[in-house]
């Protein structure tokens, strides 16, 4: 197993940086927005009135997603280290999602790569690279699911007086997905050229605090992107991506019925795409605020559900899904000898590993 030092020559306090402050501020503003016309007592009543058995089944489906993610990760990691142990991958997945739930500034991906390097021979740079591939697959699936569900019979028209111009937003996401697919295609055919071009653009248009993660991820990408050039493994990874998001969609569908929202599986697949994109913007740990705002917009404005019931569903299922992976992540971190502080430092450790592996200039 490979291990990295717990500290490096550069000590950076990620937990208190401006990204964390902005994320918390956004969450607070969005929570105030969604509760502005809703009595919290009514929301609590909706949570208490939910079907506990259906909510338990929904939580089980949502938690099974982490098992499926661990299996998908094997296909992506195979070109680097074949046959990584499932237990190690599962532990790292849970540690990463726990970190996103409890720590600011989204250190979860770094924590996953670091934890995996502690448990297997996978180099930390390759582990980070594999997560870039994973995120590309997720983003493409979610955009495709968004447009497919909108095209199915019975999908409601977006209200003309809605507070969000969702069709325009969806078109923007479609264009972004097309650009992402083009970049992915170029990365497969001409990886070095593509990375150099993206780095040049990033240096020109992004501030250092944004530029560093982008450049680090791209430089790490080449170390573990071999799956993109192996059709069999890529097909397996795509298959597991479908399993991941269908399981997640099943969880949302069951939770809809637990809260008597009476929405279809098509609505669940559409809703999960909306939630996934909503929680990608800066937020407090656990994505509170962005999750609830997306639920309020989609369930109330598109499907016309009562606001208190929509928020009861959003908060109830959000917390129900939050608890299992957080507890499992804390358990696996404890087994690995990692404190929350050690998990928080993983971003610094991984960035230093990328710089050492690529010869990157940390000041650029």
CSV table of C-alpha atoms in Angstrom, one decimal:
chain,number,residue,atom,x,y,z
A,1,UNK,CA,0.0,0.0,0.0
A,2,UNK,CA,1.2,3.5,-0.7
A,3,UNK,CA,1.0,6.2,1.9
A,4,UNK,CA,1.6,9.9,1.9
A,5,UNK,CA,2.7,12.1,4.7
A,6,UNK,CA,0.0,13.7,6.8
A,7,UNK,CA,1.5,17.2,6.3
A,8,UNK,CA,3.5,18.8,3.5
A,9,UNK,CA,5.9,21.7,3.1
A,10,UNK,CA,3.0,24.0,2.4
A,11,UNK,CA,0.4,24.3,5.1
A,12,UNK,CA,-2.9,25.6,3.7
A,13,UNK,CA,-6.0,26.0,5.8
A,14,UNK,CA,-8.6,24.8,3.4
A,15,UNK,CA,-11.4,24.5,6.0
A,16,UNK,CA,-11.6,28.3,6.5
A,17,UNK,CA,-10.9,29.6,3.0
A,18,UNK,CA,-13.2,31.9,1.0
A,19,UNK,CA,-14.8,29.0,-0.9
A,20,UNK,CA,-16.2,27.6,2.3
A,21,UNK,CA,-17.6,31.0,3.3
A,22,UNK,CA,-19.2,31.5,-0.1
A,23,UNK,CA,-20.7,28.0,0.0
A,24,UNK,CA,-22.2,28.5,3.5
A,25,UNK,CA,-23.6,31.9,2.5
A,26,UNK,CA,-25.3,30.5,-0.6
A,27,UNK,CA,-26.8,27.7,1.5
A,28,UNK,CA,-28.2,30.1,4.1
A,29,UNK,CA,-29.7,32.4,1.4
A,30,UNK,CA,-31.3,29.5,-0.4
A,31,UNK,CA,-32.8,28.0,2.8
A,32,UNK,CA,-34.2,31.4,3.7
A,33,UNK,CA,-35.6,31.6,0.1
A,34,UNK,CA,-37.4,28.2,0.2
A,35,UNK,CA,-38.8,28.7,3.7
A,36,UNK,CA,-39.9,32.3,3.1
A,37,UNK,CA,-43.6,31.4,2.6
A,38,UNK,CA,-43.7,28.1,4.3
A,39,UNK,CA,-44.4,27.3,8.0
A,40,UNK,CA,-41.7,25.0,9.3
A,41,UNK,CA,-44.2,23.3,11.5
A,42,UNK,CA,-46.1,22.1,8.4
A,43,UNK,CA,-42.9,20.8,7.0
A,44,UNK,CA,-42.2,18.9,10.2
A,45,UNK,CA,-45.7,17.5,10.1
A,46,UNK,CA,-45.1,16.2,6.5
A,47,UNK,CA,-41.9,14.5,7.6
A,48,UNK,CA,-43.7,12.9,10.6
A,49,UNK,CA,-46.5,11.7,8.3
A,50,UNK,CA,-44.3,10.0,5.8
A,51,UNK,CA,-44.4,6.2,5.3
A,52,UNK,CA,-41.5,4.9,7.4
A,53,UNK,CA,-41.2,1.7,5.5
A,54,UNK,CA,-41.1,3.3,2.1
A,55,UNK,CA,-38.6,5.9,3.4
A,56,UNK,CA,-36.4,3.1,4.7
A,57,UNK,CA,-36.6,1.4,1.3
A,58,UNK,CA,-35.7,4.6,-0.4
A,59,UNK,CA,-32.8,5.1,1.9
A,60,UNK,CA,-31.6,1.6,1.2
A,61,UNK,CA,-31.7,2.2,-2.5
A,62,UNK,CA,-29.8,5.5,-2.2
A,63,UNK,CA,-27.2,3.8,0.1
A,64,UNK,CA,-26.8,0.9,-2.4
A,65,UNK,CA,-25.5,3.6,-4.9
A,66,UNK,CA,-22.2,3.6,-3.0
A,67,UNK,CA,-21.9,-0.1,-3.5
A,68,UNK,CA,-22.5,0.3,-7.2
A,69,UNK,CA,-20.0,3.2,-7.3
A,70,UNK,CA,-17.3,1.0,-5.8
A,71,UNK,CA,-17.9,-1.7,-8.4
A,72,UNK,CA,-17.8,0.9,-11.2
A,73,UNK,CA,-14.5,2.2,-9.9
A,74,UNK,CA,-12.9,-1.2,-10.5
A,75,UNK,CA,-13.4,-0.8,-14.2
A,76,UNK,CA,-11.9,2.7,-14.3
A,77,UNK,CA,-8.9,1.7,-12.1
A,78,UNK,CA,-8.1,-1.6,-14.0
A,79,UNK,CA,-5.6,0.0,-16.5
A,80,UNK,CA,-3.7,1.3,-13.5
A,81,UNK,CA,-4.0,-1.5,-10.9
A,82,UNK,CA,-6.0,-4.5,-11.9
A,83,UNK,CA,-8.2,-6.2,-9.3
A,84,UNK,CA,-8.2,-3.6,-6.5
A,85,UNK,CA,-10.1,-5.0,-3.5
A,86,UNK,CA,-13.8,-4.2,-3.3
A,87,UNK,CA,-13.6,-3.4,0.4
A,88,UNK,CA,-10.9,-0.8,-0.2
A,89,UNK,CA,-12.8,0.9,-2.9
A,90,UNK,CA,-16.0,0.8,-0.9
A,91,UNK,CA,-14.2,2.3,2.1
A,92,UNK,CA,-12.7,5.1,0.0
A,93,UNK,CA,-16.1,5.9,-1.6
A,94,UNK,CA,-17.7,6.3,1.8
A,95,UNK,CA,-14.8,8.3,3.2
A,96,UNK,CA,-15.1,10.7,0.2
A,97,UNK,CA,-18.9,11.2,0.5
A,98,UNK,CA,-18.6,11.6,4.3
A,99,UNK,CA,-16.0,14.3,3.7
A,100,UNK,CA,-18.4,16.2,1.4
A,101,UNK,CA,-21.2,15.9,4.0
A,102,UNK,CA,-19.1,17.1,7.0
A,103,UNK,CA,-16.3,19.3,5.7
A,104,UNK,CA,-16.4,22.5,3.7
A,105,UNK,CA,-14.9,23.2,0.2
A,106,UNK,CA,-15.8,19.8,-1.2
A,107,UNK,CA,-12.7,17.9,-0.3
A,108,UNK,CA,-14.4,14.6,-0.8
A,109,UNK,CA,-12.8,13.7,-4.2
A,110,UNK,CA,-9.3,14.4,-2.7
A,111,UNK,CA,-10.2,12.3,0.3
A,112,UNK,CA,-11.3,9.4,-1.9
A,113,UNK,CA,-8.1,9.4,-3.8
A,114,UNK,CA,-6.0,9.7,-0.7
A,115,UNK,CA,-7.9,7.0,1.2
A,116,UNK,CA,-7.6,4.6,-1.8
A,117,UNK,CA,-3.8,5.2,-1.9
A,118,UNK,CA,-3.6,4.3,1.7
A,119,UNK,CA,-5.5,1.0,1.2
A,120,UNK,CA,-4.3,-0.2,-2.2
A,121,UNK,CA,-1.2,0.2,-4.5
A,122,UNK,CA,-3.1,2.8,-6.6
A,123,UNK,CA,-1.0,6.0,-6.8
A,124,UNK,CA,-2.8,9.0,-5.4
A,125,UNK,CA,-2.5,10.8,-8.8
A,126,UNK,CA,-4.1,7.9,-10.7
A,127,UNK,CA,-6.8,7.7,-8.1
A,128,UNK,CA,-7.7,11.4,-8.6
A,129,UNK,CA,-7.6,10.8,-12.4
A,130,UNK,CA,-10.0,8.0,-12.1
A,131,UNK,CA,-12.5,10.3,-10.3
A,132,UNK,CA,-12.3,12.8,-13.2
A,133,UNK,CA,-13.3,10.0,-15.5
A,134,UNK,CA,-16.1,9.1,-13.1
A,135,UNK,CA,-17.4,12.6,-13.0
A,136,UNK,CA,-17.4,12.8,-16.8
A,137,UNK,CA,-19.5,9.7,-17.1
A,138,UNK,CA,-21.9,11.0,-14.4
A,139,UNK,CA,-22.3,14.4,-16.1
A,140,UNK,CA,-23.0,12.9,-19.5
A,141,UNK,CA,-25.6,10.4,-18.1
A,142,UNK,CA,-27.4,13.1,-16.2
A,143,UNK,CA,-27.7,15.4,-19.1
A,144,UNK,CA,-28.9,12.6,-21.4
A,145,UNK,CA,-31.5,11.6,-18.7
A,146,UNK,CA,-32.6,15.2,-18.4
A,147,UNK,CA,-33.4,15.5,-22.1
A,148,UNK,CA,-34.8,11.9,-22.5
A,149,UNK,CA,-37.3,12.4,-19.6
A,150,UNK,CA,-38.4,15.8,-20.9
A,151,UNK,CA,-39.1,14.2,-24.3
A,152,UNK,CA,-41.3,11.4,-22.9
A,153,UNK,CA,-45.1,11.6,-23.2
A,154,UNK,CA,-46.8,13.1,-20.2
A,155,UNK,CA,-43.9,15.3,-19.1
A,156,UNK,CA,-45.6,18.6,-18.1
A,157,UNK,CA,-44.9,21.9,-19.8
A,158,UNK,CA,-42.8,24.3,-17.8
A,159,UNK,CA,-45.1,27.1,-16.5
A,160,UNK,CA,-44.7,30.4,-18.3
A,161,UNK,CA,-44.8,32.3,-15.0
A,162,UNK,CA,-42.2,30.1,-13.2
A,163,UNK,CA,-39.4,31.9,-11.4
A,164,UNK,CA,-36.8,29.9,-13.3
A,165,UNK,CA,-36.5,29.7,-17.1
A,166,UNK,CA,-35.8,25.9,-17.0
A,167,UNK,CA,-36.0,25.3,-20.7
A,168,UNK,CA,-33.2,27.8,-21.3
A,169,UNK,CA,-31.3,26.3,-18.4
A,170,UNK,CA,-31.7,22.8,-19.9
A,171,UNK,CA,-30.5,24.0,-23.3
A,172,UNK,CA,-27.4,25.5,-21.6
A,173,UNK,CA,-26.7,22.2,-19.9
A,174,UNK,CA,-27.1,20.4,-23.2
A,175,UNK,CA,-24.6,22.7,-24.9
A,176,UNK,CA,-22.2,22.1,-21.9
A,177,UNK,CA,-22.7,18.3,-22.2
A,178,UNK,CA,-21.9,18.5,-26.0
A,179,UNK,CA,-18.7,20.5,-25.2
A,180,UNK,CA,-17.8,18.0,-22.5
A,181,UNK,CA,-18.3,15.1,-24.9
A,182,UNK,CA,-16.1,16.9,-27.4
A,183,UNK,CA,-13.4,17.5,-24.8
A,184,UNK,CA,-13.6,13.8,-23.8
A,185,UNK,CA,-13.2,12.7,-27.4
A,186,UNK,CA,-10.2,14.9,-27.9
A,187,UNK,CA,-8.7,13.7,-24.6
A,188,UNK,CA,-8.9,10.1,-25.9
A,189,UNK,CA,-7.4,10.9,-29.3
A,190,UNK,CA,-4.9,13.6,-28.4
A,191,UNK,CA,-4.6,13.7,-24.6
A,192,UNK,CA,-1.5,15.7,-24.2
A,193,UNK,CA,-2.6,18.3,-26.7
A,194,UNK,CA,-6.0,18.6,-25.1
A,195,UNK,CA,-4.6,19.0,-21.6
A,196,UNK,CA,-2.1,21.7,-22.7
A,197,UNK,CA,-4.9,23.6,-24.5
A,198,UNK,CA,-7.2,23.5,-21.5
A,199,UNK,CA,-4.4,24.5,-19.1
A,200,UNK,CA,-3.5,27.5,-21.4
A,201,UNK,CA,-7.2,28.7,-21.3
A,202,UNK,CA,-7.4,28.1,-17.5
A,203,UNK,CA,-4.3,30.2,-16.9
A,204,UNK,CA,-5.7,33.0,-18.9
A,205,UNK,CA,-9.3,33.2,-17.6
A,206,UNK,CA,-9.3,31.7,-14.1
A,207,UNK,CA,-7.9,33.1,-10.8
A,208,UNK,CA,-5.3,31.0,-9.0
A,209,UNK,CA,-7.7,29.5,-6.5
A,210,UNK,CA,-9.9,28.1,-9.3
A,211,UNK,CA,-7.1,27.4,-11.7
A,212,UNK,CA,-5.1,25.1,-9.4
A,213,UNK,CA,-7.8,22.4,-9.0
A,214,UNK,CA,-8.6,22.5,-12.8
A,215,UNK,CA,-4.9,22.1,-13.8
A,216,UNK,CA,-4.2,19.5,-11.1
A,217,UNK,CA,-7.1,17.4,-12.2
A,218,UNK,CA,-6.2,17.6,-15.9
A,219,UNK,CA,-2.6,16.7,-15.2
A,220,UNK,CA,-3.7,13.8,-13.0
A,221,UNK,CA,-6.2,12.8,-15.7
A,222,UNK,CA,-3.5,11.4,-18.0
A,223,UNK,CA,-2.2,9.1,-15.3
A,224,UNK,CA,-5.4,7.1,-15.0
A,225,UNK,CA,-7.5,7.7,-18.2
A,226,UNK,CA,-6.5,4.4,-19.8
A,227,UNK,CA,-10.0,3.1,-19.5
A,228,UNK,CA,-11.1,5.6,-22.2
A,229,UNK,CA,-8.9,3.8,-24.7
A,230,UNK,CA,-10.1,0.2,-23.7
A,231,UNK,CA,-13.6,-0.3,-25.2
A,232,UNK,CA,-14.4,-3.3,-23.0
A,233,UNK,CA,-13.6,-1.6,-19.8
A,234,UNK,CA,-15.3,1.6,-20.9
A,235,UNK,CA,-18.5,-0.3,-21.8
A,236,UNK,CA,-18.4,-1.8,-18.3
A,237,UNK,CA,-17.9,1.6,-16.7
A,238,UNK,CA,-20.8,3.0,-18.7
A,239,UNK,CA,-23.0,0.0,-17.6
A,240,UNK,CA,-22.2,0.6,-14.0
A,241,UNK,CA,-22.9,4.3,-14.5
A,242,UNK,CA,-26.4,3.4,-15.6
A,243,UNK,CA,-26.8,1.1,-12.5
A,244,UNK,CA,-25.6,3.9,-10.2
A,245,UNK,CA,-28.2,6.4,-11.4
A,246,UNK,CA,-31.1,4.0,-11.9
A,247,UNK,CA,-30.6,2.9,-8.3
A,248,UNK,CA,-30.5,6.5,-7.2
A,249,UNK,CA,-33.6,7.3,-9.3
A,250,UNK,CA,-35.3,4.3,-7.6
A,251,UNK,CA,-34.5,5.9,-4.3
A,252,UNK,CA,-36.1,9.1,-5.3
A,253,UNK,CA,-39.2,7.3,-6.7
A,254,UNK,CA,-39.7,5.4,-3.4
A,255,UNK,CA,-39.2,8.6,-1.4
A,256,UNK,CA,-41.8,10.4,-3.6
A,257,UNK,CA,-44.3,7.7,-2.6
A,258,UNK,CA,-43.2,7.8,1.1
A,259,UNK,CA,-44.3,11.4,1.1
A,260,UNK,CA,-47.4,10.8,-1.0
A,261,UNK,CA,-46.1,13.0,-3.9
A,262,UNK,CA,-47.4,10.4,-6.4
A,263,UNK,CA,-44.8,11.0,-9.1
A,264,UNK,CA,-43.5,8.6,-11.7
A,265,UNK,CA,-40.1,7.0,-12.2
A,266,UNK,CA,-39.7,9.4,-15.2
A,267,UNK,CA,-40.2,12.3,-12.7
A,268,UNK,CA,-37.6,10.7,-10.4
A,269,UNK,CA,-35.0,10.4,-13.1
A,270,UNK,CA,-35.6,14.0,-14.2
A,271,UNK,CA,-35.6,15.2,-10.6
A,272,UNK,CA,-32.3,13.5,-9.8
A,273,UNK,CA,-30.6,15.2,-12.7
A,274,UNK,CA,-31.9,18.5,-11.4
A,275,UNK,CA,-30.6,17.7,-7.9
A,276,UNK,CA,-27.2,16.6,-9.1
A,277,UNK,CA,-26.6,19.8,-11.0
A,278,UNK,CA,-28.0,21.9,-8.2
A,279,UNK,CA,-25.6,20.4,-5.6
A,280,UNK,CA,-22.7,21.0,-7.9
A,281,UNK,CA,-22.7,24.7,-7.1
A,282,UNK,CA,-20.9,26.0,-4.0
A,283,UNK,CA,-22.8,25.1,-0.8
A,284,UNK,CA,-22.4,24.3,2.9
A,285,UNK,CA,-21.2,20.8,3.8
A,286,UNK,CA,-23.9,18.2,3.0
A,287,UNK,CA,-25.3,20.4,0.1
A,288,UNK,CA,-28.1,21.8,2.4
A,289,UNK,CA,-29.8,24.7,0.7
A,290,UNK,CA,-29.0,23.8,-2.9
A,291,UNK,CA,-30.8,20.4,-2.5
A,292,UNK,CA,-33.9,21.9,-1.0
A,293,UNK,CA,-34.1,24.8,-3.4
A,294,UNK,CA,-33.9,22.5,-6.4
A,295,UNK,CA,-36.7,20.3,-4.9
A,296,UNK,CA,-38.9,23.4,-4.2
A,297,UNK,CA,-38.4,24.7,-7.8
A,298,UNK,CA,-39.0,21.4,-9.5
A,299,UNK,CA,-41.7,19.9,-7.3
A,300,UNK,CA,-43.7,23.0,-6.7
A,301,UNK,CA,-43.3,25.0,-9.9
A,302,UNK,CA,-43.2,22.2,-12.4
A,303,UNK,CA,-45.4,19.5,-10.8
A,304,UNK,CA,-47.6,21.8,-8.7
A,305,UNK,CA,-47.1,20.0,-5.4
A,306,UNK,CA,-47.8,21.7,-2.1
A,307,UNK,CA,-44.7,23.6,-0.8
A,308,UNK,CA,-44.7,22.1,2.7
A,309,UNK,CA,-45.0,18.6,1.4
A,310,UNK,CA,-42.2,19.2,-1.2
A,311,UNK,CA,-39.9,20.6,1.5
A,312,UNK,CA,-40.9,17.8,3.9
A,313,UNK,CA,-39.8,15.3,1.2
A,314,UNK,CA,-36.6,17.2,0.4
A,315,UNK,CA,-35.5,17.6,4.0
A,316,UNK,CA,-36.6,14.2,5.2
A,317,UNK,CA,-35.1,12.2,2.4
A,318,UNK,CA,-32.0,14.4,2.3
A,319,UNK,CA,-31.3,13.7,6.0
A,320,UNK,CA,-32.2,10.0,5.6
A,321,UNK,CA,-29.7,9.6,2.8
A,322,UNK,CA,-27.1,11.7,4.6
A,323,UNK,CA,-26.9,9.6,7.7
A,324,UNK,CA,-25.8,6.1,6.5
A,325,UNK,CA,-22.9,7.2,4.2
A,326,UNK,CA,-21.7,9.7,6.8
A,327,UNK,CA,-21.6,7.0,9.5
A,328,UNK,CA,-19.9,4.5,7.2
A,329,UNK,CA,-17.4,7.1,6.1
A,330,UNK,CA,-16.5,7.9,9.7
A,331,UNK,CA,-16.2,4.2,10.5
A,332,UNK,CA,-13.8,3.6,7.6
A,333,UNK,CA,-11.8,6.7,8.4
A,334,UNK,CA,-11.4,5.5,12.0
A,335,UNK,CA,-10.3,2.1,10.8
A,336,UNK,CA,-7.7,3.8,8.6
A,337,UNK,CA,-6.5,6.0,11.4
A,338,UNK,CA,-7.8,9.2,9.9
A,339,UNK,CA,-9.3,12.0,11.9
A,340,UNK,CA,-11.6,14.6,10.3
A,341,UNK,CA,-8.7,16.9,10.4
A,342,UNK,CA,-6.6,14.4,8.5
A,343,UNK,CA,-9.4,13.9,5.9
A,344,UNK,CA,-9.6,17.7,5.5
A,345,UNK,CA,-5.8,17.9,4.8
A,346,UNK,CA,-6.2,15.4,2.0
A,347,UNK,CA,-6.7,18.2,-0.6
A,348,UNK,CA,-3.2,19.6,0.2
A,349,UNK,CA,-1.7,16.2,0.2
A,350,UNK,CA,-3.2,15.2,-3.2
A,351,UNK,CA,-2.3,18.5,-4.8
A,352,UNK,CA,1.3,18.1,-3.6
A,353,UNK,CA,1.4,14.6,-5.0
A,354,UNK,CA,0.1,15.9,-8.4
A,355,UNK,CA,2.8,18.6,-8.4
A,356,UNK,CA,5.5,16.1,-7.6
A,357,UNK,CA,4.3,13.7,-10.3
A,358,UNK,CA,3.9,16.3,-13.0
A,359,UNK,CA,6.6,18.8,-12.1
A,360,UNK,CA,3.9,21.4,-11.8
A,361,UNK,CA,4.7,24.9,-10.6
A,362,UNK,CA,2.6,25.5,-7.4
A,363,UNK,CA,2.5,29.3,-8.0
A,364,UNK,CA,1.1,29.3,-11.5
